[in-house]
PDB file of C-alpha atoms in Angstrom:
ATOM      1  CA  UNK Y   1      99.331-130.001 -70.870  1.00 61.00           C
ATOM      2  CA  UNK Y   2      97.592-128.906 -74.057  1.00 69.00           C
ATOM      3  CA  UNK Y   3      98.352-132.230 -75.745  1.00 77.00           C
ATOM      4  CA  UNK Y   4      96.611-134.097 -72.933  1.00 89.00           C
ATOM      5  CA  UNK Y   5      93.795-131.616 -72.213  1.00 91.00           C
ATOM      6  CA  UNK Y   6      91.417-133.243 -74.708  1.00 92.00           C
ATOM      7  CA  UNK Y   7      92.164-136.760 -73.396  1.00 95.00           C
ATOM      8  CA  UNK Y   8      91.547-135.678 -69.789  1.00 96.00           C
ATOM      9  CA  UNK Y   9      88.350-133.807 -70.724  1.00 95.00           C
ATOM     10  CA  UNK Y  10      86.999-136.867 -72.561  1.00 95.00           C
ATOM     11  CA  UNK Y  11      87.756-139.187 -69.624  1.00 96.00           C
ATOM     12  CA  UNK Y  12      86.121-136.800 -67.137  1.00 97.00           C
ATOM     13  CA  UNK Y  13      83.103-136.486 -69.428  1.00 96.00           C
ATOM     14  CA  UNK Y  14      82.648-140.271 -69.551  1.00 96.00           C
ATOM     15  CA  UNK Y  15      82.778-140.533 -65.751  1.00 95.00           C
ATOM     16  CA  UNK Y  16      80.504-137.534 -65.349  1.00 96.00           C
ATOM     17  CA  UNK Y  17      77.848-139.152 -67.544  1.00 96.00           C
ATOM     18  CA  UNK Y  18      77.692-142.126 -65.168  1.00 95.00           C
ATOM     19  CA  UNK Y  19      77.522-139.892 -62.108  1.00 97.00           C
ATOM     20  CA  UNK Y  20      74.731-137.793 -63.666  1.00 97.00           C
ATOM     21  CA  UNK Y  21      72.690-140.970 -64.172  1.00 97.00           C
ATOM     22  CA  UNK Y  22      72.883-141.391 -60.390  1.00 96.00           C
ATOM     23  CA  UNK Y  23      71.754-137.839 -59.647  1.00 97.00           C
ATOM     24  CA  UNK Y  24      75.126-136.120 -59.198  1.00 98.00           C
ATOM     25  CA  UNK Y  25      75.996-132.693 -60.571  1.00 97.00           C
ATOM     26  CA  UNK Y  26      79.387-131.040 -60.808  1.00 97.00           C
ATOM     27  CA  UNK Y  27      80.034-128.932 -57.714  1.00 97.00           C
ATOM     28  CA  UNK Y  28      83.646-127.887 -58.399  1.00 97.00           C
ATOM     29  CA  UNK Y  29      86.382-128.356 -60.951  1.00 96.00           C
ATOM     30  CA  UNK Y  30      88.039-129.215 -63.073  1.00 96.00           C
ATOM     31  CA  UNK Y  31      91.241-129.137 -61.085  1.00 97.00           C
ATOM     32  CA  UNK Y  32      94.292-130.234 -63.081  1.00 96.00           C
ATOM     33  CA  UNK Y  33      98.059-130.407 -63.130  1.00 96.00           C
ATOM     34  CA  UNK Y  34     101.148-132.369 -64.030  1.00 96.00           C
ATOM     35  CA  UNK Y  35     103.104-134.516 -61.594  1.00 96.00           C
ATOM     36  CA  UNK Y  36     106.209-136.635 -61.626  1.00 96.00           C
ATOM     37  CA  UNK Y  37     105.982-140.088 -60.071  1.00 97.00           C
ATOM     38  CA  UNK Y  38     105.907-139.898 -56.279  1.00 97.00           C
ATOM     39  CA  UNK Y  39     104.794-136.258 -56.217  1.00 97.00           C
ATOM     40  CA  UNK Y  40     101.504-134.695 -55.080  1.00 98.00           C
ATOM     41  CA  UNK Y  41      99.471-131.485 -55.444  1.00 97.00           C
ATOM     42  CA  UNK Y  42      96.705-130.185 -53.202  1.00 98.00           C
ATOM     43  CA  UNK Y  43      93.625-128.198 -54.187  1.00 98.00           C
ATOM     44  CA  UNK Y  44      91.163-126.547 -51.792  1.00 97.00           C
ATOM     45  CA  UNK Y  45      87.397-126.957 -52.066  1.00 98.00           C
ATOM     46  CA  UNK Y  46      84.486-126.052 -49.765  1.00 97.00           C
ATOM     47  CA  UNK Y  47      82.253-129.000 -48.853  1.00 98.00           C
ATOM     48  CA  UNK Y  48      78.977-128.939 -46.903  1.00 98.00           C
ATOM     49  CA  UNK Y  49      78.160-131.197 -43.977  1.00 97.00           C
ATOM     50  CA  UNK Y  50      75.740-134.011 -44.786  1.00 97.00           C
ATOM     51  CA  UNK Y  51      76.035-133.567 -48.565  1.00 97.00           C
ATOM     52  CA  UNK Y  52      76.871-136.662 -50.633  1.00 98.00           C
ATOM     53  CA  UNK Y  53      80.023-136.108 -52.723  1.00 98.00           C
ATOM     54  CA  UNK Y  54      82.018-138.029 -55.301  1.00 98.00           C
ATOM     55  CA  UNK Y  55      85.455-136.866 -56.388  1.00 98.00           C
ATOM     56  CA  UNK Y  56      86.356-138.365 -59.775  1.00 98.00           C
ATOM     57  CA  UNK Y  57      89.946-138.301 -60.996  1.00 98.00           C
ATOM     58  CA  UNK Y  58      91.524-139.232 -64.320  1.00 98.00           C
ATOM     59  CA  UNK Y  59      95.025-139.136 -65.732  1.00 96.00           C
ATOM     60  CA  UNK Y  60      96.697-139.344 -69.122  1.00 96.00           C
ATOM     61  CA  UNK Y  61      97.644-142.496 -71.012  1.00 94.00           C
ATOM     62  CA  UNK Y  62     101.181-142.515 -69.564  1.00 94.00           C
ATOM     63  CA  UNK Y  63      99.865-142.582 -65.995  1.00 94.00           C
ATOM     64  CA  UNK Y  64      99.658-145.973 -64.313  1.00 92.00           C
ATOM     65  CA  UNK Y  65      98.243-145.058 -60.912  1.00 97.00           C
ATOM     66  CA  UNK Y  66      96.635-141.854 -59.603  1.00 98.00           C
ATOM     67  CA  UNK Y  67      95.512-141.552 -55.975  1.00 98.00           C
ATOM     68  CA  UNK Y  68      93.148-139.046 -54.369  1.00 98.00           C
ATOM     69  CA  UNK Y  69      92.992-138.201 -50.661  1.00 98.00           C
ATOM     70  CA  UNK Y  70      90.689-135.735 -48.898  1.00 98.00           C
ATOM     71  CA  UNK Y  71      91.958-133.824 -45.858  1.00 98.00           C
ATOM     72  CA  UNK Y  72      90.522-131.313 -43.397  1.00 96.00           C
ATOM     73  CA  UNK Y  73      92.609-129.120 -41.102  1.00 93.00           C
ATOM     74  CA  UNK Y  74      95.696-129.767 -43.208  1.00 88.00           C
ATOM     75  CA  UNK Y  75      96.524-133.290 -42.110  1.00 93.00           C
ATOM     76  CA  UNK Y  76      93.340-135.042 -40.953  1.00 97.00           C
ATOM     77  CA  UNK Y  77      92.494-137.719 -43.546  1.00 98.00           C
ATOM     78  CA  UNK Y  78      88.740-137.854 -44.243  1.00 97.00           C
ATOM     79  CA  UNK Y  79      88.507-140.186 -47.266  1.00 98.00           C
ATOM     80  CA  UNK Y  80      90.715-141.658 -49.987  1.00 98.00           C
ATOM     81  CA  UNK Y  81      90.998-143.847 -53.057  1.00 98.00           C
ATOM     82  CA  UNK Y  82      94.481-145.345 -53.199  1.00 97.00           C
ATOM     83  CA  UNK Y  83      93.682-148.428 -55.266  1.00 96.00           C
ATOM     84  CA  UNK Y  84      96.085-149.302 -58.082  1.00 95.00           C
ATOM     85  CA  UNK Y  85      94.179-147.637 -60.901  1.00 95.00           C
ATOM     86  CA  UNK Y  86      94.181-144.515 -63.040  1.00 94.00           C
ATOM     87  CA  UNK Y  87      90.566-143.515 -62.255  1.00 96.00           C
ATOM     88  CA  UNK Y  88      90.170-142.898 -58.508  1.00 97.00           C
ATOM     89  CA  UNK Y  89      86.732-142.107 -57.066  1.00 97.00           C
ATOM     90  CA  UNK Y  90      86.413-140.801 -53.516  1.00 98.00           C
ATOM     91  CA  UNK Y  91      83.030-141.172 -51.782  1.00 98.00           C
ATOM     92  CA  UNK Y  92      82.427-138.810 -48.852  1.00 98.00           C
ATOM     93  CA  UNK Y  93      79.650-137.279 -46.784  1.00 98.00           C
ATOM     94  CA  UNK Y  94      81.463-134.667 -44.623  1.00 97.00           C
ATOM     95  CA  UNK Y  95      80.494-134.294 -40.981  1.00 95.00           C
ATOM     96  CA  UNK Y  96      81.605-130.641 -40.955  1.00 96.00           C
ATOM     97  CA  UNK Y  97      81.099-127.805 -43.459  1.00 97.00           C
ATOM     98  CA  UNK Y  98      84.392-126.184 -44.364  1.00 97.00           C
ATOM     99  CA  UNK Y  99      87.402-126.008 -46.616  1.00 97.00           C
ATOM    100  CA  UNK Y 100      88.906-129.371 -47.493  1.00 98.00           C
ATOM    101  CA  UNK Y 101      92.083-130.178 -49.387  1.00 98.00           C
ATOM    102  CA  UNK Y 102      92.026-132.748 -52.159  1.00 98.00           C
ATOM    103  CA  UNK Y 103      95.447-134.265 -52.726  1.00 98.00           C
ATOM    104  CA  UNK Y 104      96.233-135.815 -56.095  1.00 98.00           C
ATOM    105  CA  UNK Y 105      99.315-138.035 -55.957  1.00 98.00           C
ATOM    106  CA  UNK Y 106     101.016-139.768 -58.859  1.00 98.00           C
ATOM    107  CA  UNK Y 107     101.900-143.288 -57.727  1.00 97.00           C
ATOM    108  CA  UNK Y 108     103.007-144.490 -61.184  1.00 96.00           C
ATOM    109  CA  UNK Y 109     104.025-142.391 -64.190  1.00 96.00           C
ATOM    110  CA  UNK Y 110     105.761-143.822 -67.255  1.00 92.00           C
ATOM    111  CA  UNK Y 111     106.919-140.488 -68.755  1.00 91.00           C
ATOM    112  CA  UNK Y 112     107.086-137.488 -66.438  1.00 88.00           C
ATOM    113  CA  UNK Y 113     105.163-135.404 -65.984  1.00 94.00           C
ATOM    114  CA  UNK Y 114     101.876-137.280 -66.079  1.00 96.00           C
ATOM    115  CA  UNK Y 115      98.798-135.069 -66.290  1.00 97.00           C
ATOM    116  CA  UNK Y 116      95.727-135.466 -64.108  1.00 97.00           C
ATOM    117  CA  UNK Y 117      92.349-133.813 -63.641  1.00 98.00           C
ATOM    118  CA  UNK Y 118      89.465-134.233 -61.228  1.00 98.00           C
ATOM    119  CA  UNK Y 119      85.998-132.849 -60.548  1.00 98.00           C
ATOM    120  CA  UNK Y 120      83.864-132.779 -57.420  1.00 98.00           C
ATOM    121  CA  UNK Y 121      80.237-133.883 -57.768  1.00 98.00           C
ATOM    122  CA  UNK Y 122      77.373-133.677 -55.282  1.00 98.00           C
ATOM    123  CA  UNK Y 123      73.763-134.769 -54.880  1.00 96.00           C
TER     124      UNK Y 123
END
């Protein structure tokens, strides 16, 4: 992870700069880990009803496709970004305040494990 920590931090910083221009501030994170292709990790975060959130994910240079999904109550899908890209952004305005799970899944990885990181932003 250490070899990719700087790369991930730089990518998150670039995305964060754009979000800040639009009035967002970091609410949680960074969350990070390493995944083999086809695998997923979940991280828990508390989100407030009616708040506007963006979840920005990045992955290392060997990663071809990272997906983010947001769940409540374990299996109820709330929002997702499953496009074929390495920089997913989930847009959500929760209807209910509570603990949500953010699932990072590695759809394509050229040299396992591929490292990912994401932050949660709100405005």
